[in-house]
Amino acid sequence: MEMLTPEELSALQLSLKVAFSATLFSIPFAIAAAFAISRLRFPGRSLLDSVVHLPLVLPPVVTGYLLLVTFGRRGPVGQLLESQFGIVLSFRWTGAVLAAAIMGFPLLVRSVRLSLEAVDLRYEQAAGSLGANPLWVFLTITLPLTVPGILAGAVLAFAKALGEFGATITFVSAIPGETRTIPVAIYGYVQTPGADGSAMRLALLAALVSILALVVSEAMARRMTLRDA
Amino acid sequence: MQLDVQLRHGFVSRARRGSDNAAFSLDVGFTVDARALALVGPSGSGKTTILNAIAGVFTPDQGHIRLDGMTLLDTAMKINVRQSRRRIGYVFQDGRLFPHLTVRRNLLYGRWFAPRYEHGLGLDDIVALLGIGHLMDRNPDALSGGEKQRVAIGRALLAKPRLLLMDEPLAALDLERRSQILTLIERLRDEVGLPMVLVSHDPGEVARVATSIVDIRHGRLGSIRSMPNAPSSTVASESAEIIHLPVGTHRSAHFRRSTELREVPGRP
C-alpha cells in the first residue's frame, strides 16, 4: 500500500477519534437506558424503547436532519447549549461524535440489555441478604456480570460509528480535518474526477480498521471466557 | 428467637385450559420461640416462600413478620424493612456464590455492612470452622457442591446476621458432607447462639437441628411441635448420627480445631 496523503491521514485520525469518543460517550447512557427498559416499570417504558431503536429503522439522512433541526445553531437544544455552555455541535467534530453515538446507540443498548436480562436475579438477592443496598448490588454484582455484553455492544457501536455516513454528512457536512471521516472522504473522492486512488486506499484502510476491531473484540471475548472458566 | 409470622398471598397461576388447578394461595400464621425452627412439608407447600418473606426477597399481599419484637413487615401499617437492612442471612439451596469473585471475596462481601460488634467470628475463625482455607483463591465454579455450600454458609455468617435462614442447605450434598455440615449447624446453634430457620425434607436433619417444627401443607399451617434439642447432643441427634454413619471422626476433629471459639461470647 502506498503512503497516505496528509488528507487521507487526517480522515483516518478523525474517524478513529470520532468513533472512540462516540462509543465511550454512549456507554453510560446505554447502560442507564438498558437498565430502565429491562428492570424498571414506568409509564413511558415502551416509548423509551421505541425512541432508542428509532435510529435503527429511520433512514440515516432523516436522523441527521432531525439532529440538525434540534442541535443546529438555530435549533432549540443547539441554541441552549451554545448560550449556556458555549458548546457548538453543528459542523464540528463533536457533532460527528453525536451523530455516530446516536446511530450506534440501539446496537449498544440491545447488547447491554440482553446481557442484563441474563444476569441471574438470585445473585442480587444473595447480595441483598448480605446487607448490600440496591445501588451497591448494582455496582458490585449486576454491572460486573454485564461486562461481556457491554464490551460486545461497544465493539458493534464502534464499528457502526466508523462506518456512519448519512447522519454525519447531513448534520455536520464534510469539513476536512473537522468532520470529514473516512466514509465521508471516500464519498468525496468518488465524486471527484481522478481521485480513484485515494478512494481505493481509504476503502482498504476502512476494511483494515474494521477487521482489527473484530480481532480485538475476539481476543477480549476469549480473555473474558478464560478468566471465567 | 421469637418469630411471629402471618402471611397471606394469592399467586396468579398461568391458567391452563382444561385443568382445574386453582391458583395457589398461601395463608399461614405462627408464633414460635425457638433457637432453631424447621419448616417442613411437601414440595410446593410454600416453605421457601415463607423464608423469602422473612428475608425480604418476597412481599406478600398481606401479613406481618416480627422478629424478637422488631417489625420487619406489616402490610397494614405499611412497614416493609428493606432486605439489606434486615440483617438476615440466607443460605440458598444452590449456594449462589458470586461467579465473578473468588472464594475470599465472596466471603468478605458482607464485610462493609456488618456491624463491628456482636459475635466475634472473624474471617480466620470462619475459615477454620468450615475448613475452607485451601479454597480461598479459587473461583466458585472450581468448587464441589459441598465446598460451595460451606463457603455460602461462611459468607452468610461473616455478614453477622441476627437470624440465619437455610433453604435445604444439604440437599445437593453426599452423606459424608451432609453430616459434617449438620455438625457445623449444630455448633452454630449451640456455641455461637445464632437463631436459625431451616427448610428441610430430611427427617434426620430436622431431628438433629430443630428445636421447633412448623409443618406447612398446601399453603396452610399443619402443626407446630417442640423438639427436645438441648445444646449437647440429645437422644434424637445421636440416633440420627448412627443412621448417617461416618460422623464421629469429623465431629471430634471439628471440635478440636476450634476450642478457642467456645470462649467467644454467644449472642443472647
Short mmCIF file of C-alpha atoms in Angstrom, two decimals:
data_model
loop_
_atom_site.label_atom_id
_atom_site.label_comp_id
_atom_site.label_asym_id
_atom_site.label_seq_id
_atom_site.Cartn_x
_atom_site.Cartn_y
_atom_site.Cartn_z
CA MET A 1 0.00 0.00 0.00
CA GLU A 2 1.28 3.46 -0.89
CA MET A 3 1.84 6.08 1.78
CA LEU A 4 -1.23 8.05 2.76
CA THR A 5 -1.57 11.69 1.78
CA PRO A 6 -1.97 14.15 4.68
CA GLU A 7 -5.61 14.49 3.72
CA GLU A 8 -6.24 10.76 3.97
CA LEU A 9 -4.31 10.50 7.19
CA SER A 10 -6.40 13.24 8.77
CA ALA A 11 -9.58 11.41 7.71
CA LEU A 12 -8.26 8.26 9.40
CA GLN A 13 -7.31 10.08 12.60
CA LEU A 14 -10.62 11.89 12.68
CA SER A 15 -12.59 8.68 12.12
CA LEU A 16 -10.81 6.93 14.98
CA LYS A 17 -11.24 9.94 17.28
CA VAL A 18 -14.94 10.24 16.46
CA ALA A 19 -15.65 6.51 16.79
CA PHE A 20 -13.79 6.16 20.11
CA SER A 21 -15.42 9.24 21.60
CA ALA A 22 -18.88 8.23 20.40
CA THR A 23 -18.53 4.76 21.92
CA LEU A 24 -17.15 5.93 25.27
CA PHE A 25 -19.69 8.73 25.47
CA SER A 26 -22.66 6.47 24.83
CA ILE A 27 -21.76 3.58 27.17
CA PRO A 28 -23.09 5.16 30.41
CA PHE A 29 -26.28 6.31 28.69
CA ALA A 30 -26.76 2.90 27.10
CA ILE A 31 -26.38 1.16 30.47
CA ALA A 32 -28.93 3.52 32.01
CA ALA A 33 -31.35 3.04 29.11
CA ALA A 34 -30.95 -0.73 29.09
CA PHE A 35 -31.48 -0.85 32.84
CA ALA A 36 -34.60 1.30 32.64
CA ILE A 37 -36.07 -0.75 29.81
CA SER A 38 -35.35 -4.17 31.26
CA ARG A 39 -35.71 -3.60 35.01
CA LEU A 40 -37.93 -0.63 35.76
CA ARG A 41 -41.66 -0.41 35.34
CA PHE A 42 -42.77 3.10 34.46
CA PRO A 43 -45.40 4.60 32.14
CA GLY A 44 -43.11 5.69 29.29
CA ARG A 45 -41.13 2.47 29.13
CA SER A 46 -42.24 1.23 25.72
CA LEU A 47 -41.95 4.75 24.34
CA LEU A 48 -38.34 4.90 25.55
CA ASP A 49 -37.71 1.52 23.96
CA SER A 50 -39.09 2.79 20.63
CA VAL A 51 -37.14 6.05 20.71
CA VAL A 52 -33.90 4.18 21.46
CA HIS A 53 -34.47 1.92 18.47
CA LEU A 54 -35.53 4.72 16.13
CA PRO A 55 -32.07 5.32 14.60
CA LEU A 56 -32.02 1.65 13.58
CA VAL A 57 -35.11 1.97 11.40
CA LEU A 58 -35.05 5.61 10.28
CA PRO A 59 -33.09 6.48 7.12
CA PRO A 60 -29.78 7.91 8.42
CA VAL A 61 -30.40 11.10 6.44
CA VAL A 62 -33.58 11.62 8.43
CA THR A 63 -31.70 11.11 11.71
CA GLY A 64 -29.09 13.61 10.53
CA TYR A 65 -31.76 16.09 9.53
CA LEU A 66 -33.52 15.75 12.91
CA LEU A 67 -30.17 16.30 14.62
CA LEU A 68 -29.61 19.42 12.53
CA VAL A 69 -33.06 20.76 13.38
CA THR A 70 -32.62 20.04 17.11
CA PHE A 71 -28.91 20.53 17.76
CA GLY A 72 -28.13 23.03 14.98
CA ARG A 73 -27.19 26.58 15.96
CA ARG A 74 -30.78 27.63 15.38
CA GLY A 75 -32.32 24.50 16.91
CA PRO A 76 -33.79 24.66 20.43
CA VAL A 77 -31.21 22.41 22.08
CA GLY A 78 -28.36 23.75 19.97
CA GLN A 79 -29.16 27.34 20.96
CA LEU A 80 -29.36 26.38 24.61
CA LEU A 81 -26.04 24.53 24.51
CA GLU A 82 -24.32 27.46 22.82
CA SER A 83 -25.70 30.18 25.07
CA GLN A 84 -25.34 28.27 28.34
CA PHE A 85 -22.22 26.18 27.85
CA GLY A 86 -20.62 27.56 24.71
CA ILE A 87 -20.91 24.18 23.03
CA VAL A 88 -21.49 24.14 19.29
CA LEU A 89 -22.20 20.80 17.65
CA SER A 90 -23.21 21.56 14.09
CA PHE A 91 -20.33 21.39 11.59
CA ARG A 92 -17.88 20.43 14.34
CA TRP A 93 -16.23 17.09 15.08
CA THR A 94 -18.24 16.94 18.31
CA GLY A 95 -21.36 16.93 16.16
CA ALA A 96 -19.94 13.98 14.22
CA VAL A 97 -19.47 12.24 17.59
CA LEU A 98 -23.10 12.89 18.47
CA ALA A 99 -24.31 11.56 15.11
CA ALA A 100 -22.15 8.44 15.38
CA ALA A 101 -23.17 7.85 19.02
CA ILE A 102 -26.85 8.07 18.21
CA MET A 103 -26.57 5.75 15.22
CA GLY A 104 -24.71 3.14 17.29
CA PHE A 105 -26.87 3.59 20.37
CA PRO A 106 -29.57 0.98 19.58
CA LEU A 107 -26.91 -1.68 18.98
CA LEU A 108 -25.21 -0.90 22.27
CA VAL A 109 -28.47 -0.80 24.25
CA ARG A 110 -29.62 -4.09 22.74
CA SER A 111 -26.43 -5.85 23.66
CA VAL A 112 -26.30 -4.44 27.20
CA ARG A 113 -29.95 -5.24 27.71
CA LEU A 114 -29.62 -8.87 26.64
CA SER A 115 -26.67 -9.26 28.97
CA LEU A 116 -28.52 -7.51 31.80
CA GLU A 117 -31.53 -9.77 31.38
CA ALA A 118 -29.24 -12.80 31.53
CA VAL A 119 -27.93 -11.79 34.96
CA ASP A 120 -29.43 -14.15 37.49
CA LEU A 121 -31.57 -12.13 39.90
CA ARG A 122 -30.79 -14.68 42.57
CA TYR A 123 -27.24 -13.34 42.85
CA GLU A 124 -28.69 -9.93 43.57
CA GLN A 125 -30.93 -11.41 46.24
CA ALA A 126 -27.92 -13.12 47.79
CA ALA A 127 -26.05 -9.82 47.83
CA GLY A 128 -29.04 -8.13 49.45
CA SER A 129 -29.13 -10.80 52.15
CA LEU A 130 -25.52 -9.89 52.96
CA GLY A 131 -26.58 -6.32 53.65
CA ALA A 132 -25.74 -4.64 50.34
CA ASN A 133 -28.12 -1.85 49.35
CA PRO A 134 -29.56 -1.82 45.81
CA LEU A 135 -27.00 0.65 44.42
CA TRP A 136 -24.09 -1.36 45.79
CA VAL A 137 -25.64 -4.58 44.47
CA PHE A 138 -25.84 -2.99 41.04
CA LEU A 139 -22.24 -1.78 41.11
CA THR A 140 -20.64 -4.93 42.52
CA ILE A 141 -22.83 -7.74 41.17
CA THR A 142 -25.05 -6.69 38.27
CA LEU A 143 -22.59 -4.46 36.42
CA PRO A 144 -19.59 -6.84 36.52
CA LEU A 145 -21.79 -9.68 35.28
CA THR A 146 -22.96 -7.44 32.42
CA VAL A 147 -19.44 -6.51 31.25
CA PRO A 148 -19.28 -9.08 28.40
CA GLY A 149 -22.46 -7.60 26.92
CA ILE A 150 -21.17 -4.06 27.35
CA LEU A 151 -17.92 -4.92 25.55
CA ALA A 152 -19.67 -6.75 22.74
CA GLY A 153 -22.05 -3.84 22.30
CA ALA A 154 -19.19 -1.35 22.41
CA VAL A 155 -17.43 -3.14 19.54
CA LEU A 156 -20.62 -3.08 17.49
CA ALA A 157 -21.18 0.59 18.26
CA PHE A 158 -17.55 1.37 17.40
CA ALA A 159 -17.86 -0.39 14.04
CA LYS A 160 -21.12 1.41 13.36
CA ALA A 161 -19.52 4.75 14.29
CA LEU A 162 -16.59 4.10 11.91
CA GLY A 163 -18.96 3.44 9.04
CA GLU A 164 -21.52 6.13 9.81
CA PHE A 165 -22.15 8.30 6.77
CA GLY A 166 -25.70 9.52 6.20
CA ALA A 167 -26.43 11.20 9.52
CA THR A 168 -22.90 12.61 9.72
CA ILE A 169 -22.84 14.28 6.30
CA THR A 170 -26.34 15.67 6.83
CA PHE A 171 -25.68 17.06 10.30
CA VAL A 172 -22.07 18.23 10.13
CA SER A 173 -21.26 18.15 6.38
CA ALA A 174 -17.76 17.28 5.14
CA ILE A 175 -15.24 19.75 6.51
CA PRO A 176 -11.67 18.43 6.09
CA GLY A 177 -9.97 17.81 9.44
CA GLU A 178 -13.16 18.58 11.31
CA THR A 179 -15.99 16.36 10.11
CA ARG A 180 -14.63 14.56 7.05
CA THR A 181 -14.40 11.00 8.38
CA ILE A 182 -13.31 8.07 6.21
CA PRO A 183 -16.74 7.25 4.72
CA VAL A 184 -17.42 10.91 4.01
CA ALA A 185 -13.98 11.30 2.46
CA ILE A 186 -14.44 8.20 0.28
CA TYR A 187 -17.72 9.60 -1.00
CA GLY A 188 -15.99 12.88 -1.78
CA TYR A 189 -13.13 11.17 -3.67
CA VAL A 190 -15.57 9.08 -5.67
CA GLN A 191 -17.31 12.29 -6.77
CA THR A 192 -14.00 13.90 -7.75
CA PRO A 193 -12.51 13.00 -11.16
CA GLY A 194 -9.07 11.41 -10.86
CA ALA A 195 -9.25 10.68 -7.13
CA ASP A 196 -9.94 6.96 -7.52
CA GLY A 197 -6.61 6.05 -5.93
CA SER A 198 -7.46 7.92 -2.74
CA ALA A 199 -10.89 6.35 -2.62
CA MET A 200 -9.39 2.88 -3.01
CA ARG A 201 -6.71 3.47 -0.34
CA LEU A 202 -9.26 4.75 2.15
CA ALA A 203 -11.60 1.85 1.36
CA LEU A 204 -8.80 -0.62 2.08
CA LEU A 205 -7.96 1.30 5.23
CA ALA A 206 -11.58 1.17 6.41
CA ALA A 207 -11.63 -2.59 5.86
CA LEU A 208 -8.33 -2.93 7.76
CA VAL A 209 -9.55 -0.93 10.77
CA SER A 210 -12.81 -2.90 10.86
CA ILE A 211 -11.01 -6.23 10.77
CA LEU A 212 -8.67 -5.01 13.51
CA ALA A 213 -11.64 -4.06 15.69
CA LEU A 214 -13.10 -7.50 15.12
CA VAL A 215 -9.84 -9.22 16.07
CA VAL A 216 -9.53 -7.11 19.21
CA SER A 217 -13.08 -7.93 20.24
CA GLU A 218 -12.50 -11.64 19.66
CA ALA A 219 -9.36 -11.51 21.79
CA MET A 220 -11.26 -9.67 24.51
CA ALA A 221 -14.06 -12.20 24.42
CA ARG A 222 -11.59 -15.07 24.66
CA ARG A 223 -9.85 -13.49 27.63
CA MET A 224 -13.18 -12.99 29.36
CA THR A 225 -14.17 -16.64 28.95
CA LEU A 226 -10.74 -17.81 30.05
CA ARG A 227 -10.99 -15.74 33.19
CA ASP A 228 -14.48 -17.00 33.91
CA ALA A 229 -13.61 -20.66 33.42
CA MET B 1 -35.52 -16.09 68.85
CA GLN B 2 -39.12 -15.11 68.90
CA LEU B 3 -40.65 -15.23 65.46
CA ASP B 4 -44.15 -14.12 64.65
CA VAL B 5 -45.24 -14.74 61.08
CA GLN B 6 -48.58 -14.05 59.48
CA LEU B 7 -48.75 -14.20 55.70
CA ARG B 8 -51.46 -14.18 53.09
CA HIS B 9 -50.76 -14.17 49.39
CA GLY B 10 -52.58 -15.27 46.27
CA PHE B 11 -50.36 -16.44 43.43
CA VAL B 12 -51.75 -15.88 39.98
CA SER B 13 -51.19 -19.07 38.06
CA ARG B 14 -50.93 -19.30 34.33
CA ALA B 15 -54.31 -20.91 33.94
CA ARG B 16 -54.27 -23.89 31.64
CA ARG B 17 -57.45 -24.65 29.86
CA GLY B 18 -59.00 -27.91 30.98
CA SER B 19 -57.10 -28.05 34.25
CA ASP B 20 -58.97 -27.28 37.40
CA ASN B 21 -55.81 -26.32 39.26
CA ALA B 22 -56.88 -23.32 41.24
CA ALA B 23 -54.33 -20.58 41.81
CA PHE B 24 -52.07 -21.38 44.75
CA SER B 25 -52.62 -19.33 47.85
CA LEU B 26 -50.57 -19.02 50.97
CA ASP B 27 -52.29 -18.33 54.27
CA VAL B 28 -50.22 -19.19 57.32
CA GLY B 29 -49.60 -17.78 60.71
CA PHE B 30 -47.46 -18.98 63.58
CA THR B 31 -45.58 -17.67 66.57
CA VAL B 32 -42.64 -19.64 67.87
CA ASP B 33 -39.96 -19.15 70.46
CA ALA B 34 -37.17 -21.38 69.26
CA ARG B 35 -33.43 -21.49 68.86
CA ALA B 36 -33.79 -23.36 65.61
CA LEU B 37 -37.01 -23.60 63.69
CA ALA B 38 -37.57 -26.12 60.91
CA LEU B 39 -40.20 -25.62 58.23
CA VAL B 40 -41.24 -29.00 56.89
CA GLY B 41 -43.90 -30.22 54.49
CA PRO B 42 -44.35 -31.45 50.93
CA SER B 43 -42.73 -29.69 47.98
CA GLY B 44 -44.66 -26.73 46.71
CA SER B 45 -46.42 -26.10 50.00
CA GLY B 46 -44.87 -22.65 50.40
CA LYS B 47 -41.91 -23.20 52.73
CA THR B 48 -39.40 -21.33 50.59
CA THR B 49 -41.91 -18.53 50.03
CA ILE B 50 -42.09 -18.09 53.81
CA LEU B 51 -38.29 -17.94 54.01
CA ASN B 52 -38.24 -15.40 51.17
CA ALA B 53 -40.78 -13.28 53.01
CA ILE B 54 -38.70 -13.36 56.19
CA ALA B 55 -35.59 -12.47 54.19
CA GLY B 56 -37.36 -9.59 52.45
CA VAL B 57 -36.98 -11.01 48.97
CA PHE B 58 -40.70 -11.51 48.62
CA THR B 59 -43.52 -9.25 49.80
CA PRO B 60 -46.89 -10.91 50.44
CA ASP B 61 -50.24 -9.27 49.78
CA GLN B 62 -51.00 -9.10 53.47
CA GLY B 63 -49.37 -10.00 56.72
CA HIS B 64 -46.70 -9.21 59.22
CA ILE B 65 -43.37 -10.60 60.33
CA ARG B 66 -41.87 -9.79 63.70
CA LEU B 67 -38.53 -10.98 64.92
CA ASP B 68 -37.71 -10.56 68.61
CA GLY B 69 -40.24 -7.76 68.88
CA MET B 70 -38.96 -5.89 65.83
CA THR B 71 -41.40 -5.49 62.97
CA LEU B 72 -39.83 -6.41 59.64
CA LEU B 73 -43.06 -6.34 57.71
CA ASP B 74 -46.55 -5.12 58.44
CA THR B 75 -48.71 -4.53 55.42
CA ALA B 76 -51.49 -2.95 57.47
CA MET B 77 -49.06 -0.36 58.84
CA LYS B 78 -47.20 -0.14 55.54
CA ILE B 79 -43.95 -1.23 57.11
CA ASN B 80 -41.58 -3.20 54.93
CA VAL B 81 -37.96 -3.09 56.06
CA ARG B 82 -35.68 -3.30 53.04
CA GLN B 83 -33.86 -6.61 52.59
CA SER B 84 -30.43 -5.07 53.07
CA ARG B 85 -31.45 -3.56 56.40
CA ARG B 86 -32.95 -6.71 57.91
CA ARG B 87 -29.60 -8.36 58.59
CA ILE B 88 -30.99 -11.79 57.95
CA GLY B 89 -28.51 -14.23 56.47
CA TYR B 90 -29.74 -16.58 53.77
CA VAL B 91 -28.08 -19.81 52.70
CA PHE B 92 -29.71 -20.89 49.47
CA GLN B 93 -30.08 -24.42 48.25
CA ASP B 94 -27.81 -23.69 45.30
CA GLY B 95 -25.17 -21.72 47.21
CA ARG B 96 -25.36 -18.71 44.88
CA LEU B 97 -21.72 -17.79 45.18
CA PHE B 98 -20.95 -14.75 43.05
CA PRO B 99 -19.36 -16.25 39.93
CA HIS B 100 -17.07 -13.28 39.22
CA LEU B 101 -15.49 -13.19 42.69
CA THR B 102 -13.02 -15.54 44.33
CA VAL B 103 -13.97 -17.50 47.42
CA ARG B 104 -12.18 -14.93 49.57
CA ARG B 105 -14.04 -12.00 48.04
CA ASN B 106 -17.31 -13.93 48.28
CA LEU B 107 -16.68 -14.47 51.98
CA LEU B 108 -15.83 -10.82 52.56
CA TYR B 109 -18.68 -9.41 50.50
CA GLY B 110 -20.84 -8.59 53.52
CA ARG B 111 -17.96 -7.11 55.50
CA TRP B 112 -18.74 -3.46 54.71
CA PHE B 113 -22.26 -3.78 56.02
CA ALA B 114 -21.72 -5.97 59.07
CA PRO B 115 -21.71 -4.25 62.44
CA ARG B 116 -18.33 -4.41 64.14
CA TYR B 117 -19.70 -5.58 67.46
CA GLU B 118 -21.55 -8.82 68.19
CA HIS B 119 -20.38 -12.35 67.77
CA GLY B 120 -16.70 -12.27 67.27
CA LEU B 121 -16.31 -14.80 64.49
CA GLY B 122 -13.85 -13.21 62.09
CA LEU B 123 -12.65 -14.42 58.73
CA ASP B 124 -9.97 -16.67 60.24
CA ASP B 125 -12.42 -18.26 62.69
CA ILE B 126 -14.97 -18.94 59.98
CA VAL B 127 -12.37 -20.32 57.58
CA ALA B 128 -11.08 -22.68 60.26
CA LEU B 129 -14.55 -23.65 61.36
CA LEU B 130 -15.58 -24.55 57.82
CA GLY B 131 -12.25 -25.97 56.70
CA ILE B 132 -12.09 -23.86 53.55
CA GLY B 133 -8.64 -22.34 53.94
CA HIS B 134 -7.30 -24.09 50.86
CA LEU B 135 -10.08 -22.74 48.66
CA MET B 136 -9.64 -19.04 49.30
CA ASP B 137 -8.20 -18.01 45.93
CA ARG B 138 -10.34 -20.26 43.78
CA ASN B 139 -13.30 -19.27 41.67
CA PRO B 140 -16.70 -20.65 42.69
CA ASP B 141 -17.06 -22.86 39.62
CA ALA B 142 -13.92 -24.75 40.63
CA LEU B 143 -15.60 -25.92 43.85
CA SER B 144 -17.58 -29.05 44.57
CA GLY B 145 -21.14 -28.83 45.84
CA GLY B 146 -20.11 -29.33 49.46
CA GLU B 147 -17.35 -26.74 49.19
CA LYS B 148 -19.72 -24.23 47.66
CA GLN B 149 -22.22 -24.77 50.43
CA ARG B 150 -19.61 -24.34 53.15
CA VAL B 151 -18.44 -21.09 51.55
CA ALA B 152 -22.06 -19.94 51.28
CA ILE B 153 -22.58 -20.59 54.98
CA GLY B 154 -19.35 -18.78 55.82
CA ARG B 155 -20.32 -15.83 53.65
CA ALA B 156 -23.67 -15.54 55.41
CA LEU B 157 -22.05 -15.80 58.85
CA LEU B 158 -19.46 -13.10 58.11
CA ALA B 159 -22.23 -10.61 57.42
CA LYS B 160 -23.11 -11.11 61.11
CA PRO B 161 -26.80 -11.82 60.69
CA ARG B 162 -29.22 -11.74 63.58
CA LEU B 163 -31.01 -14.74 62.04
CA LEU B 164 -29.82 -17.35 59.58
CA LEU B 165 -32.22 -18.77 57.01
CA MET B 166 -31.29 -22.01 55.29
CA ASP B 167 -33.21 -23.47 52.38
CA GLU B 168 -32.32 -27.14 52.09
CA PRO B 169 -28.65 -26.39 52.64
CA LEU B 170 -27.73 -30.06 52.44
CA ALA B 171 -29.88 -31.19 49.52
CA ALA B 172 -27.05 -31.19 47.00
CA LEU B 173 -24.54 -32.95 49.21
CA ASP B 174 -23.43 -36.53 49.74
CA LEU B 175 -23.89 -38.26 53.09
CA GLU B 176 -20.47 -37.55 54.48
CA ARG B 177 -20.56 -33.82 53.67
CA ARG B 178 -24.09 -33.69 54.94
CA SER B 179 -23.17 -34.89 58.39
CA GLN B 180 -20.16 -32.54 58.52
CA ILE B 181 -22.30 -29.53 57.75
CA LEU B 182 -25.00 -30.74 60.11
CA THR B 183 -22.44 -30.83 62.88
CA LEU B 184 -21.44 -27.30 61.94
CA ILE B 185 -25.04 -26.12 62.03
CA GLU B 186 -25.50 -27.65 65.48
CA ARG B 187 -22.42 -25.83 66.68
CA LEU B 188 -23.67 -22.53 65.30
CA ARG B 189 -26.88 -23.10 67.18
CA ASP B 190 -25.23 -24.09 70.47
CA GLU B 191 -21.86 -22.33 70.61
CA VAL B 192 -22.49 -19.17 68.61
CA GLY B 193 -26.12 -18.99 69.66
CA LEU B 194 -27.23 -17.98 66.19
CA PRO B 195 -31.00 -18.36 65.72
CA MET B 196 -31.95 -20.15 62.53
CA VAL B 197 -34.85 -21.14 60.33
CA LEU B 198 -34.31 -24.22 58.22
CA VAL B 199 -36.34 -25.65 55.37
CA SER B 200 -35.78 -29.35 55.01
CA HIS B 201 -37.24 -32.56 53.66
CA ASP B 202 -34.97 -34.80 55.64
CA PRO B 203 -36.39 -36.04 58.99
CA GLY B 204 -32.94 -36.90 60.35
CA GLU B 205 -31.68 -33.41 59.60
CA VAL B 206 -34.72 -31.82 61.21
CA ALA B 207 -34.45 -34.05 64.27
CA ARG B 208 -30.85 -33.00 64.82
CA VAL B 209 -31.17 -29.30 64.24
CA ALA B 210 -34.66 -28.10 65.09
CA THR B 211 -35.96 -27.09 68.49
CA SER B 212 -39.36 -26.33 66.93
CA ILE B 213 -41.03 -27.69 63.83
CA VAL B 214 -43.68 -25.95 61.79
CA ASP B 215 -45.45 -28.18 59.31
CA ILE B 216 -46.76 -26.41 56.20
CA ARG B 217 -49.30 -28.16 53.96
CA HIS B 218 -50.50 -26.61 50.69
CA GLY B 219 -50.01 -23.10 51.89
CA ARG B 220 -51.70 -23.69 55.25
CA LEU B 221 -50.39 -24.37 58.71
CA GLY B 222 -50.34 -28.08 59.51
CA SER B 223 -48.93 -28.29 63.02
CA ILE B 224 -46.38 -26.78 65.40
CA ARG B 225 -44.22 -29.04 67.53
CA SER B 226 -41.44 -28.50 70.03
CA MET B 227 -38.37 -30.70 69.98
CA PRO B 228 -36.22 -31.62 72.96
CA ASN B 229 -32.99 -30.49 71.29
CA ALA B 230 -30.60 -29.44 74.04
CA PRO B 231 -27.22 -27.75 73.44
CA SER B 232 -25.35 -31.01 73.94
CA SER B 233 -26.34 -33.95 71.81
CA THR B 234 -29.67 -35.49 72.58
CA VAL B 235 -31.11 -38.90 72.05
CA ALA B 236 -32.64 -37.74 68.82
CA SER B 237 -29.40 -36.39 67.41
CA GLU B 238 -27.40 -39.43 68.49
CA SER B 239 -29.77 -41.77 66.72
CA ALA B 240 -29.65 -39.59 63.63
CA GLU B 241 -25.88 -39.84 63.76
CA ILE B 242 -25.96 -43.58 63.79
CA ILE B 243 -28.03 -43.52 60.65
CA HIS B 244 -25.59 -41.15 58.96
CA LEU B 245 -22.67 -43.37 59.88
CA PRO B 246 -19.32 -41.63 59.31
CA VAL B 247 -19.88 -38.67 61.58
CA GLY B 248 -17.88 -39.30 64.73
CA THR B 249 -14.41 -38.59 63.43
CA HIS B 250 -15.31 -35.35 61.68
CA ARG B 251 -17.15 -34.18 64.66
CA SER B 252 -14.32 -34.56 67.11
CA ALA B 253 -11.91 -33.10 64.56
CA HIS B 254 -14.07 -30.03 64.26
CA PHE B 255 -14.32 -29.62 67.98
CA ARG B 256 -10.56 -29.94 68.45
CA ARG B 257 -9.78 -27.45 65.76
CA SER B 258 -11.60 -24.59 67.37
CA THR B 259 -11.64 -24.88 71.11
CA GLU B 260 -10.93 -21.16 71.22
CA LEU B 261 -14.26 -20.49 69.58
CA ARG B 262 -16.12 -21.53 72.65
CA GLU B 263 -14.75 -18.60 74.56
CA VAL B 264 -16.42 -16.25 72.12
CA PRO B 265 -19.40 -14.78 73.93
CA GLY B 266 -22.54 -16.02 72.30
CA ARG B 267 -25.34 -13.75 71.31
CA PRO B 268 -28.38 -13.89 73.59
#
